[in-house]
Amino acid sequence: MALLASVFVVAACGLVYELSAAALSSYLLGDSVLQFSTVIGTYLFAMGVGSWLSRYFDRQLPAHFLRIELLVALIGGGLPAVLFIANAYVPGAFRLLLYGMVLVVGALVGLEIPLVMRILRRNVALKELVSQVLTFDYLGALAVSIAFPLLLVPQLGMIRTGLLFGLMNAAVAVWALWLFRHELRRLGAHALACALVLLTLAAAFVLADRITTLAEDKFYQDRIIFSATSPYQRIVVTHGSAGHRLFLNGNLQFAERDEYRYHEALVHPAMAAQGAPKKVAVLGGGDGMAVREILKYPSVESVTLVELDPNMTRLFTEHETLAALNGGSLKSPKVRIVNTDAFQWLQQAGDSFDVIVVDFPDPTNFAIGKLYTNSFYALLDKRLSASGYAVIQTTSPLIARKSFWTVAETIESVGLQVTPYHAHVPSFGEWGYIIASRRPYRLPEAGALPPGLRFLSAQSLPLLFDFPLDMARVPAEVNRLSNQVLVTTYEQEWGKR
């Protein structure tokens, strides 16, 4: 029974290493569907290779099993830490190291189960052996697949999760050392190897925060004042010469020194043109910066902020320094925070809004790309009042020209009129936005903009709607749920930089 329990642990550990590699590659390389698919495919292939190689292990099976457990513990447990550091210090070698480690760990994991089955075959009939081993193998996989996103990563972080399961693999090796102590020829050497691996993993577990800081300080360069891993993303806030900067999964979301340009351009052309907006919704934008700009209009009675990650809204509500950046907007009695998926929120029957501000990250993967599809904009249309405006942040029309006009084409496909515009934000470069509405857009009347703006004025606002030749419209496809062309186009265009 104890050996079957080790099968449960072995399966759980193997899946953790697989999920860690896939999650890290999606964080750092984007396109979660592609990364999960290629990493899992490579891992399963390597497991097949390992299973095939197991035929060459004939003698001293307990000793081979012990050594393999220690190697899996060391390489698999250290995988997240090694990849984080590699991404910071040798980013050019990240892919090679990622798939190299996945192949090695997968092959070692593929060796484990065949060896366990051959060891168990001494005392268990083949029919019962196969059913029992596979049952415990699948149960271990089920337990980890649930715990990994809901408990392990949010509570321990990626690096400590990997090291914890490395320690569990090493514990299985120690147990095998004790169980087969009479069969092992070099017991002292095996015991020393177990002790060294356990000490290495335990020390790394204790120093995990320093390892994370070492990697992220190099990657982000500025001093990190806050970092957390939620079930949805890696949140990092830094402070340096550009003031505070927010990164989600390594992608810059705003820099304090010029975020006012981005958020004034995002909010005010639609808000001021609407006339006297009362009910406003913000989709995304959990940092509260867009809400700050919206609350500058006395006519606003309520703002509904729909943000998937509660860690974001909590951070920018409770962290004194960060809450000061949004002027304490998330604490306003006019603001209602809804932590849910924006797509699902739009699907529910509800109120209509005078202005909807859509402030999602760029479509770097299919999970975000669904929020740029015609299905999403059709739902958005249903929530707009007859005279309402929706405004969507739409990446750079200069760097990602086709991506920008793909969004415009997609919005038009559901019957909404589009009014594109752009603004220069030094941290991002030339940045684009699109106003979507049922009625033609008209520039706001003189005096409609609130006082105290730092970037926009009645004189400069019309200039945002002029597109030079290198940003002019180009033919583009509609981005659909069934075929998210935008994600592929976006990656191709930004990859050319």
Short mmCIF file of C-alpha atoms in Angstrom, two decimals:
data_model
loop_
_atom_site.label_atom_id
_atom_site.label_comp_id
_atom_site.label_asym_id
_atom_site.label_seq_id
_atom_site.Cartn_x
_atom_site.Cartn_y
_atom_site.Cartn_z
CA MET A 1 0.00 0.00 0.00
CA ALA A 2 2.89 2.35 0.79
CA LEU A 3 4.31 1.86 -2.69
CA LEU A 4 0.92 2.66 -4.22
CA ALA A 5 0.83 5.84 -2.12
CA SER A 6 4.14 6.77 -3.73
CA VAL A 7 2.48 6.37 -7.13
CA PHE A 8 -0.05 9.01 -6.03
CA VAL A 9 2.78 11.37 -5.00
CA VAL A 10 4.81 10.66 -8.16
CA ALA A 11 1.79 11.44 -10.38
CA ALA A 12 1.02 14.62 -8.45
CA CYS A 13 4.61 15.84 -8.68
CA GLY A 14 4.88 15.06 -12.37
CA LEU A 15 1.75 17.04 -13.18
CA VAL A 16 2.93 20.01 -11.10
CA TYR A 17 6.15 20.22 -13.11
CA GLU A 18 4.17 19.99 -16.34
CA LEU A 19 1.71 22.71 -15.27
CA SER A 20 4.51 24.94 -13.95
CA ALA A 21 6.38 24.82 -17.24
CA ALA A 22 3.23 25.50 -19.26
CA ALA A 23 2.07 28.33 -16.98
CA LEU A 24 5.49 29.98 -16.94
CA SER A 25 5.81 29.81 -20.72
CA SER A 26 2.37 31.40 -21.10
CA TYR A 27 3.30 34.15 -18.60
CA LEU A 28 6.60 34.96 -20.29
CA LEU A 29 5.99 34.08 -23.95
CA GLY A 30 2.25 34.86 -24.28
CA ASP A 31 -0.44 32.90 -26.18
CA SER A 32 -1.48 30.49 -23.42
CA VAL A 33 -3.13 28.03 -25.82
CA LEU A 34 0.04 27.64 -27.91
CA GLN A 35 2.34 27.41 -24.88
CA PHE A 36 0.22 24.90 -22.96
CA SER A 37 -0.23 22.82 -26.11
CA THR A 38 3.46 22.67 -27.03
CA VAL A 39 4.74 22.18 -23.47
CA ILE A 40 2.22 19.44 -22.66
CA GLY A 41 2.82 17.77 -26.01
CA THR A 42 6.59 17.81 -25.45
CA TYR A 43 6.16 16.51 -21.91
CA LEU A 44 3.94 13.62 -22.99
CA PHE A 45 6.33 12.73 -25.80
CA ALA A 46 9.21 12.69 -23.30
CA MET A 47 7.20 10.44 -20.97
CA GLY A 48 6.75 8.03 -23.85
CA VAL A 49 10.50 8.06 -24.44
CA GLY A 50 11.07 7.39 -20.74
CA SER A 51 8.62 4.49 -20.73
CA TRP A 52 10.39 2.99 -23.75
CA LEU A 53 13.80 3.38 -22.08
CA SER A 54 12.59 1.56 -18.98
CA ARG A 55 13.04 -1.76 -20.83
CA TYR A 56 16.81 -1.34 -20.48
CA PHE A 57 16.66 -1.31 -16.68
CA ASP A 58 16.92 -4.99 -15.69
CA ARG A 59 18.72 -5.21 -12.36
CA GLN A 60 18.74 -3.23 -9.13
CA LEU A 61 15.33 -1.72 -9.88
CA PRO A 62 14.93 -0.13 -6.40
CA ALA A 63 18.30 1.62 -6.83
CA HIS A 64 17.31 2.93 -10.25
CA PHE A 65 13.95 4.08 -8.90
CA LEU A 66 15.66 5.94 -6.03
CA ARG A 67 18.09 7.71 -8.36
CA ILE A 68 15.32 8.71 -10.75
CA GLU A 69 13.26 10.12 -7.87
CA LEU A 70 16.18 12.27 -6.75
CA LEU A 71 16.80 13.54 -10.29
CA VAL A 72 13.10 14.37 -10.77
CA ALA A 73 13.05 16.11 -7.38
CA LEU A 74 16.09 18.24 -8.19
CA ILE A 75 15.36 19.12 -11.83
CA GLY A 76 11.56 19.25 -11.64
CA GLY A 77 11.44 21.01 -8.28
CA GLY A 78 13.95 23.61 -9.42
CA LEU A 79 12.34 24.11 -12.84
CA PRO A 80 10.31 27.27 -12.02
CA ALA A 81 13.23 28.94 -10.23
CA VAL A 82 15.70 28.14 -13.02
CA LEU A 83 13.32 29.39 -15.72
CA PHE A 84 12.57 32.63 -13.84
CA ILE A 85 16.29 33.37 -13.48
CA ALA A 86 17.01 32.40 -17.09
CA ASN A 87 14.30 34.75 -18.36
CA ALA A 88 15.89 37.62 -16.43
CA TYR A 89 19.57 36.99 -17.18
CA VAL A 90 19.70 35.01 -20.46
CA PRO A 91 16.33 35.60 -22.15
CA GLY A 92 17.67 34.38 -25.49
CA ALA A 93 18.20 30.90 -24.03
CA PHE A 94 14.80 30.70 -22.33
CA ARG A 95 13.01 28.57 -24.94
CA LEU A 96 15.91 26.15 -25.29
CA LEU A 97 16.16 25.74 -21.52
CA LEU A 98 12.37 25.44 -21.14
CA TYR A 99 11.95 22.61 -23.62
CA GLY A 100 15.22 20.98 -22.58
CA MET A 101 14.08 20.76 -18.96
CA VAL A 102 10.59 19.62 -19.99
CA LEU A 103 12.14 16.81 -22.07
CA VAL A 104 14.43 15.69 -19.23
CA VAL A 105 11.74 15.80 -16.53
CA GLY A 106 9.19 14.14 -18.81
CA ALA A 107 11.58 11.30 -19.65
CA LEU A 108 12.40 10.74 -15.97
CA VAL A 109 8.72 10.77 -15.00
CA GLY A 110 8.04 8.34 -17.84
CA LEU A 111 10.57 5.95 -16.26
CA GLU A 112 8.99 6.07 -12.80
CA ILE A 113 5.68 4.22 -13.27
CA PRO A 114 7.08 1.27 -15.30
CA LEU A 115 9.76 0.73 -12.64
CA VAL A 116 7.18 0.92 -9.82
CA MET A 117 4.99 -1.62 -11.62
CA ARG A 118 7.90 -4.00 -12.09
CA ILE A 119 8.85 -3.68 -8.42
CA LEU A 120 5.23 -4.27 -7.33
CA ARG A 121 4.91 -7.26 -9.63
CA ARG A 122 6.82 -9.28 -7.07
CA ASN A 123 3.82 -9.34 -4.75
CA VAL A 124 0.75 -8.28 -6.77
CA ALA A 125 -1.01 -10.09 -9.59
CA LEU A 126 -0.73 -8.33 -12.97
CA LYS A 127 -4.48 -7.68 -13.30
CA GLU A 128 -4.73 -5.99 -9.91
CA LEU A 129 -1.37 -4.30 -10.36
CA VAL A 130 -2.33 -2.38 -13.48
CA SER A 131 -5.70 -1.25 -12.12
CA GLN A 132 -4.26 -0.16 -8.76
CA VAL A 133 -1.28 1.72 -10.20
CA LEU A 134 -3.36 3.55 -12.80
CA THR A 135 -6.05 4.40 -10.21
CA PHE A 136 -3.53 6.04 -7.87
CA ASP A 137 -1.79 7.71 -10.82
CA TYR A 138 -5.01 9.34 -12.02
CA LEU A 139 -6.09 10.30 -8.49
CA GLY A 140 -2.80 12.12 -7.96
CA ALA A 141 -3.25 13.98 -11.24
CA LEU A 142 -6.82 14.98 -10.31
CA ALA A 143 -5.80 16.31 -6.90
CA VAL A 144 -3.04 18.49 -8.30
CA SER A 145 -5.03 19.77 -11.28
CA ILE A 146 -7.54 21.24 -8.82
CA ALA A 147 -5.07 22.43 -6.18
CA PHE A 148 -2.52 24.00 -8.56
CA PRO A 149 -4.58 27.03 -9.74
CA LEU A 150 -6.86 27.37 -6.70
CA LEU A 151 -4.50 26.82 -3.77
CA LEU A 152 -0.86 26.16 -4.56
CA VAL A 153 0.11 29.03 -6.88
CA PRO A 154 -1.99 31.73 -5.10
CA GLN A 155 -0.65 30.73 -1.65
CA LEU A 156 2.91 29.60 -2.35
CA GLY A 157 3.80 31.13 -5.70
CA MET A 158 5.26 29.26 -8.65
CA ILE A 159 8.78 28.81 -7.30
CA ARG A 160 7.80 27.48 -3.86
CA THR A 161 5.17 25.20 -5.41
CA GLY A 162 7.81 23.55 -7.59
CA LEU A 163 10.24 23.20 -4.68
CA LEU A 164 7.54 21.77 -2.38
CA PHE A 165 6.77 19.00 -4.82
CA GLY A 166 10.46 18.46 -5.38
CA LEU A 167 10.73 17.82 -1.67
CA MET A 168 7.84 15.36 -1.95
CA ASN A 169 9.69 13.49 -4.72
CA ALA A 170 12.78 13.44 -2.54
CA ALA A 171 10.70 12.11 0.36
CA VAL A 172 9.59 9.21 -1.86
CA ALA A 173 13.28 8.53 -2.53
CA VAL A 174 14.01 8.49 1.22
CA TRP A 175 11.10 6.12 1.76
CA ALA A 176 12.45 3.85 -1.01
CA LEU A 177 15.87 3.99 0.66
CA TRP A 178 14.37 2.69 3.89
CA LEU A 179 12.05 0.13 2.28
CA PHE A 180 14.75 -1.44 0.10
CA ARG A 181 17.71 -0.87 2.41
CA HIS A 182 18.56 -4.59 2.40
CA GLU A 183 18.69 -4.69 -1.42
CA LEU A 184 20.77 -1.57 -2.05
CA ARG A 185 24.47 -2.24 -2.56
CA ARG A 186 25.78 1.24 -1.77
CA LEU A 187 23.41 2.29 0.98
CA GLY A 188 25.70 5.02 2.34
CA ALA A 189 26.08 6.71 -1.05
CA HIS A 190 22.33 6.61 -1.63
CA ALA A 191 21.68 8.07 1.83
CA LEU A 192 24.17 10.89 1.19
CA ALA A 193 22.53 11.68 -2.17
CA CYS A 194 19.10 11.83 -0.51
CA ALA A 195 20.41 14.15 2.20
CA LEU A 196 22.08 16.51 -0.28
CA VAL A 197 18.99 16.78 -2.50
CA LEU A 198 16.71 17.37 0.51
CA LEU A 199 19.03 20.06 1.90
CA THR A 200 19.32 21.77 -1.50
CA LEU A 201 15.56 21.88 -2.05
CA ALA A 202 14.82 22.91 1.54
CA ALA A 203 17.35 25.75 1.36
CA ALA A 204 15.89 26.92 -1.96
CA PHE A 205 12.38 26.76 -0.47
CA VAL A 206 13.45 28.98 2.45
CA LEU A 207 15.21 31.39 0.08
CA ALA A 208 12.43 31.39 -2.55
CA ASP A 209 11.58 35.05 -1.97
CA ARG A 210 15.21 36.04 -2.55
CA ILE A 211 15.35 33.94 -5.71
CA THR A 212 12.19 35.64 -6.99
CA THR A 213 13.59 39.07 -6.11
CA LEU A 214 16.92 38.25 -7.80
CA ALA A 215 15.13 37.33 -11.02
CA GLU A 216 12.54 40.10 -11.01
CA ASP A 217 14.92 42.90 -10.01
CA LYS A 218 17.00 42.08 -13.06
CA PHE A 219 13.96 41.72 -15.34
CA TYR A 220 12.13 44.86 -14.18
CA GLN A 221 15.31 46.83 -13.31
CA ASP A 222 13.44 49.17 -10.95
CA ARG A 223 12.88 48.35 -7.27
CA ILE A 224 9.90 46.05 -6.74
CA ILE A 225 7.53 47.33 -4.05
CA PHE A 226 4.80 44.73 -4.51
CA SER A 227 4.47 41.36 -6.22
CA ALA A 228 1.88 38.62 -6.08
CA THR A 229 0.72 35.66 -8.11
CA SER A 230 -3.04 35.33 -8.40
CA PRO A 231 -4.96 32.53 -10.12
CA TYR A 232 -5.15 34.84 -13.14
CA GLN A 233 -1.81 36.60 -13.47
CA ARG A 234 1.50 37.73 -11.99
CA ILE A 235 1.17 41.26 -10.56
CA VAL A 236 4.31 43.34 -10.05
CA VAL A 237 4.55 47.01 -9.07
CA THR A 238 7.93 48.74 -9.31
CA HIS A 239 9.27 52.17 -8.39
CA GLY A 240 12.07 53.99 -10.17
CA SER A 241 12.82 57.04 -12.31
CA ALA A 242 9.45 56.72 -14.08
CA GLY A 243 7.65 56.58 -10.75
CA HIS A 244 5.46 53.57 -10.08
CA ARG A 245 4.91 51.07 -12.87
CA LEU A 246 2.43 48.19 -13.04
CA PHE A 247 3.26 44.95 -14.86
CA LEU A 248 0.87 42.06 -15.48
CA ASN A 249 2.62 38.85 -16.56
CA GLY A 250 5.67 40.95 -17.40
CA ASN A 251 3.77 43.38 -19.64
CA LEU A 252 3.75 47.08 -18.74
CA GLN A 253 0.25 48.41 -17.96
CA PHE A 254 1.09 51.95 -16.88
CA ALA A 255 3.94 54.21 -15.79
CA GLU A 256 3.17 56.90 -13.25
CA ARG A 257 4.98 59.66 -15.13
CA ASP A 258 2.71 59.51 -18.20
CA GLU A 259 -0.32 57.36 -17.32
CA TYR A 260 -2.42 60.55 -17.26
CA ARG A 261 -1.95 60.80 -21.03
CA TYR A 262 -3.23 57.28 -21.58
CA HIS A 263 -6.20 57.55 -19.22
CA GLU A 264 -7.29 61.04 -20.23
CA ALA A 265 -7.25 59.93 -23.87
CA LEU A 266 -9.14 56.76 -23.00
CA VAL A 267 -11.94 58.34 -20.98
CA HIS A 268 -12.65 61.95 -21.91
CA PRO A 269 -13.39 61.89 -25.68
CA ALA A 270 -16.35 59.58 -25.01
CA MET A 271 -17.43 61.00 -21.64
CA ALA A 272 -17.38 64.64 -22.75
CA ALA A 273 -19.13 63.90 -26.04
CA GLN A 274 -21.96 61.96 -24.39
CA GLY A 275 -23.23 65.12 -22.74
CA ALA A 276 -24.22 64.26 -19.19
CA PRO A 277 -23.41 60.59 -18.53
CA LYS A 278 -25.02 59.19 -15.40
CA LYS A 279 -24.31 55.46 -15.47
CA VAL A 280 -20.85 54.33 -16.51
CA ALA A 281 -19.21 50.89 -16.67
CA VAL A 282 -15.50 50.12 -16.77
CA LEU A 283 -14.45 46.68 -18.00
CA GLY A 284 -10.92 45.85 -16.89
CA GLY A 285 -8.98 48.78 -15.48
CA GLY A 286 -8.71 47.33 -11.98
CA ASP A 287 -6.06 49.93 -11.11
CA GLY A 288 -8.81 52.56 -10.81
CA MET A 289 -7.12 55.12 -13.07
CA ALA A 290 -9.98 55.22 -15.58
CA VAL A 291 -12.48 55.45 -12.71
CA ARG A 292 -10.53 58.45 -11.39
CA GLU A 293 -11.06 60.29 -14.69
CA ILE A 294 -14.75 59.31 -14.89
CA LEU A 295 -15.47 60.71 -11.44
CA LYS A 296 -14.40 64.17 -12.65
CA TYR A 297 -17.87 64.52 -14.22
CA PRO A 298 -20.49 65.81 -11.74
CA SER A 299 -23.30 64.15 -13.72
CA VAL A 300 -21.98 60.64 -12.94
CA GLU A 301 -24.23 58.86 -10.45
CA SER A 302 -22.72 55.38 -10.54
CA VAL A 303 -19.67 53.56 -11.89
CA THR A 304 -19.61 49.77 -12.19
CA LEU A 305 -16.07 48.40 -12.36
CA VAL A 306 -15.87 44.85 -13.71
CA GLU A 307 -12.42 43.39 -12.99
CA LEU A 308 -11.68 39.67 -13.10
CA ASP A 309 -8.89 39.63 -10.51
CA PRO A 310 -9.92 40.67 -6.97
CA ASN A 311 -6.23 41.01 -6.10
CA MET A 312 -6.01 43.99 -8.46
CA THR A 313 -8.93 45.93 -7.06
CA ARG A 314 -7.90 45.08 -3.50
CA LEU A 315 -4.33 46.26 -4.12
CA PHE A 316 -5.39 49.59 -5.64
CA THR A 317 -7.95 50.13 -2.92
CA GLU A 318 -5.95 49.25 0.18
CA HIS A 319 -2.29 49.97 -0.70
CA GLU A 320 -1.82 53.55 0.45
CA THR A 321 0.69 54.60 -2.22
CA LEU A 322 -1.14 52.95 -5.12
CA ALA A 323 -4.55 54.16 -3.98
CA ALA A 324 -3.12 57.68 -4.03
CA LEU A 325 -2.32 57.26 -7.74
CA ASN A 326 -5.99 56.76 -8.56
CA GLY A 327 -7.06 59.46 -6.12
CA GLY A 328 -8.84 56.92 -3.92
CA SER A 329 -11.37 56.44 -6.70
CA LEU A 330 -12.16 52.83 -5.80
CA LYS A 331 -13.33 53.95 -2.35
CA SER A 332 -15.90 56.36 -3.80
CA PRO A 333 -19.51 55.59 -2.78
CA LYS A 334 -20.42 55.93 -6.47
CA VAL A 335 -18.25 52.96 -7.39
CA ARG A 336 -19.40 49.34 -7.33
CA ILE A 337 -16.72 46.70 -7.90
CA VAL A 338 -17.69 43.40 -9.51
CA ASN A 339 -14.96 40.76 -9.59
CA THR A 340 -15.98 38.50 -12.44
CA ASP A 341 -15.26 37.73 -16.08
CA ALA A 342 -16.42 40.65 -18.24
CA PHE A 343 -17.70 38.33 -20.97
CA GLN A 344 -19.95 36.51 -18.50
CA TRP A 345 -21.04 39.78 -16.91
CA LEU A 346 -22.21 41.12 -20.27
CA GLN A 347 -24.16 37.92 -20.91
CA GLN A 348 -26.27 38.47 -17.81
CA ALA A 349 -29.38 40.60 -18.18
CA GLY A 350 -28.78 43.99 -16.64
CA ASP A 351 -28.82 47.76 -16.90
CA SER A 352 -27.71 49.81 -19.86
CA PHE A 353 -24.96 52.41 -19.58
CA ASP A 354 -24.34 55.85 -21.02
CA VAL A 355 -20.61 55.16 -21.38
CA ILE A 356 -18.68 51.88 -21.25
CA VAL A 357 -14.90 52.07 -20.97
CA VAL A 358 -13.16 48.88 -22.11
CA ASP A 359 -9.63 48.81 -20.71
CA PHE A 360 -8.33 45.26 -21.17
CA PRO A 361 -4.71 44.24 -21.67
CA ASP A 362 -3.62 43.71 -25.26
CA PRO A 363 -4.72 40.40 -26.89
CA THR A 364 -1.56 38.45 -26.16
CA ASN A 365 -3.43 35.16 -25.74
CA PHE A 366 -6.78 33.58 -26.54
CA ALA A 367 -8.15 34.09 -23.02
CA ILE A 368 -7.87 37.85 -23.53
CA GLY A 369 -8.51 37.63 -27.27
CA LYS A 370 -12.11 36.53 -26.63
CA LEU A 371 -12.70 40.03 -25.23
CA TYR A 372 -11.90 41.46 -28.67
CA THR A 373 -14.27 39.22 -30.67
CA ASN A 374 -17.51 40.07 -32.48
CA SER A 375 -19.35 37.93 -29.89
CA PHE A 376 -18.08 40.22 -27.13
CA TYR A 377 -18.94 43.43 -29.01
CA ALA A 378 -22.45 42.13 -29.75
CA LEU A 379 -22.96 41.73 -26.00
CA LEU A 380 -21.43 45.16 -25.41
CA ASP A 381 -23.92 46.69 -27.84
CA LYS A 382 -26.82 45.37 -25.77
CA ARG A 383 -25.53 47.18 -22.67
CA LEU A 384 -25.17 50.57 -24.38
CA SER A 385 -27.96 53.11 -24.05
CA ALA A 386 -29.39 54.52 -27.30
CA SER A 387 -27.17 57.60 -27.06
CA GLY A 388 -24.28 55.83 -25.38
CA TYR A 389 -20.63 55.47 -26.32
CA ALA A 390 -18.24 52.61 -25.71
CA VAL A 391 -14.51 53.25 -25.91
CA ILE A 392 -11.97 50.46 -26.34
CA GLN A 393 -8.21 50.63 -25.85
CA THR A 394 -6.89 49.08 -29.05
CA THR A 395 -3.06 48.68 -29.01
CA SER A 396 -0.73 50.73 -31.24
CA PRO A 397 -1.96 51.67 -34.74
CA LEU A 398 1.68 52.32 -35.66
CA ILE A 399 3.43 49.16 -34.45
CA ALA A 400 0.42 46.83 -34.69
CA ARG A 401 -1.43 48.52 -37.53
CA LYS A 402 -3.36 45.50 -38.81
CA SER A 403 -4.29 44.47 -35.25
CA PHE A 404 -5.76 47.92 -34.63
CA TRP A 405 -7.89 47.85 -37.75
CA THR A 406 -8.91 44.25 -37.05
CA VAL A 407 -10.61 45.52 -33.90
CA ALA A 408 -12.33 48.27 -35.90
CA GLU A 409 -13.52 45.73 -38.49
CA THR A 410 -14.78 43.44 -35.72
CA ILE A 411 -16.77 46.19 -33.99
CA GLU A 412 -18.35 47.24 -37.28
CA SER A 413 -19.38 43.64 -37.98
CA VAL A 414 -21.97 43.80 -35.16
CA GLY A 415 -23.55 47.00 -36.53
CA LEU A 416 -21.81 49.63 -34.42
CA GLN A 417 -20.16 52.71 -35.90
CA VAL A 418 -16.48 53.19 -35.15
CA THR A 419 -14.52 56.36 -34.54
CA PRO A 420 -10.80 55.60 -34.19
CA TYR A 421 -8.26 57.94 -32.62
CA HIS A 422 -4.77 57.84 -31.15
CA ALA A 423 -2.48 59.57 -28.66
CA HIS A 424 1.22 59.56 -27.89
CA VAL A 425 2.09 57.97 -24.54
CA PRO A 426 5.90 57.95 -24.10
CA SER A 427 5.95 54.65 -22.17
CA PHE A 428 4.03 52.89 -24.95
CA GLY A 429 4.60 55.02 -28.03
CA GLU A 430 1.69 55.86 -30.36
CA TRP A 431 -1.41 54.30 -28.84
CA GLY A 432 -4.86 53.70 -30.28
CA TYR A 433 -8.47 53.78 -29.14
CA ILE A 434 -11.84 53.23 -30.82
CA ILE A 435 -15.19 54.76 -29.91
CA ALA A 436 -18.14 52.50 -30.76
CA SER A 437 -21.71 53.83 -30.91
CA ARG A 438 -25.07 53.55 -32.63
CA ARG A 439 -25.08 57.24 -33.57
CA PRO A 440 -22.30 59.18 -35.33
CA TYR A 441 -19.65 60.50 -32.97
CA ARG A 442 -19.47 64.25 -32.53
CA LEU A 443 -16.69 66.15 -30.83
CA PRO A 444 -17.70 67.53 -27.43
CA GLU A 445 -18.85 71.10 -27.16
CA ALA A 446 -16.55 73.79 -25.80
CA GLY A 447 -16.32 73.56 -22.03
CA ALA A 448 -17.44 69.91 -21.91
CA LEU A 449 -14.04 68.68 -20.75
CA PRO A 450 -13.60 68.81 -16.97
CA PRO A 451 -11.10 71.31 -15.55
CA GLY A 452 -7.63 70.33 -14.39
CA LEU A 453 -6.65 67.98 -17.21
CA ARG A 454 -2.93 67.71 -17.91
CA PHE A 455 -3.00 66.40 -21.48
CA LEU A 456 -6.27 67.04 -23.32
CA SER A 457 -7.78 70.40 -24.16
CA ALA A 458 -10.56 71.60 -26.45
CA GLN A 459 -7.87 72.64 -28.96
CA SER A 460 -5.83 69.40 -28.90
CA LEU A 461 -8.73 66.93 -28.84
CA PRO A 462 -9.59 67.11 -32.61
CA LEU A 463 -5.96 66.31 -33.46
CA LEU A 464 -6.32 62.83 -31.96
CA PHE A 465 -8.70 61.79 -34.75
CA ASP A 466 -6.26 62.53 -37.59
CA PHE A 467 -4.44 59.44 -38.88
CA PRO A 468 -1.25 59.90 -40.92
CA LEU A 469 -0.54 57.58 -43.86
CA ASP A 470 1.53 55.08 -41.87
CA MET A 471 -1.40 54.46 -39.52
CA ALA A 472 -4.23 54.66 -42.07
CA ARG A 473 -6.76 51.87 -42.38
CA VAL A 474 -5.71 48.56 -43.95
CA PRO A 475 -7.87 45.53 -44.87
CA ALA A 476 -8.49 43.21 -41.91
CA GLU A 477 -10.57 40.18 -40.93
CA VAL A 478 -13.26 39.96 -38.27
CA ASN A 479 -11.96 38.47 -35.02
CA ARG A 480 -14.29 35.62 -34.03
CA LEU A 481 -14.42 33.27 -31.05
CA SER A 482 -14.02 30.30 -33.37
CA ASN A 483 -10.99 31.80 -35.13
CA GLN A 484 -9.15 34.43 -33.16
CA VAL A 485 -7.04 35.89 -35.94
CA LEU A 486 -6.28 38.93 -33.81
CA VAL A 487 -4.04 37.02 -31.38
CA THR A 488 -1.89 35.66 -34.20
CA THR A 489 -1.76 39.01 -36.00
CA TYR A 490 -0.85 40.83 -32.78
CA GLU A 491 2.01 38.44 -32.01
CA GLN A 492 3.37 38.72 -35.55
CA GLU A 493 3.34 42.52 -35.51
CA TRP A 494 4.79 43.05 -32.05
CA GLY A 495 7.33 40.30 -32.70
CA LYS A 496 8.83 42.37 -35.53
CA ARG A 497 10.02 45.04 -33.13
#
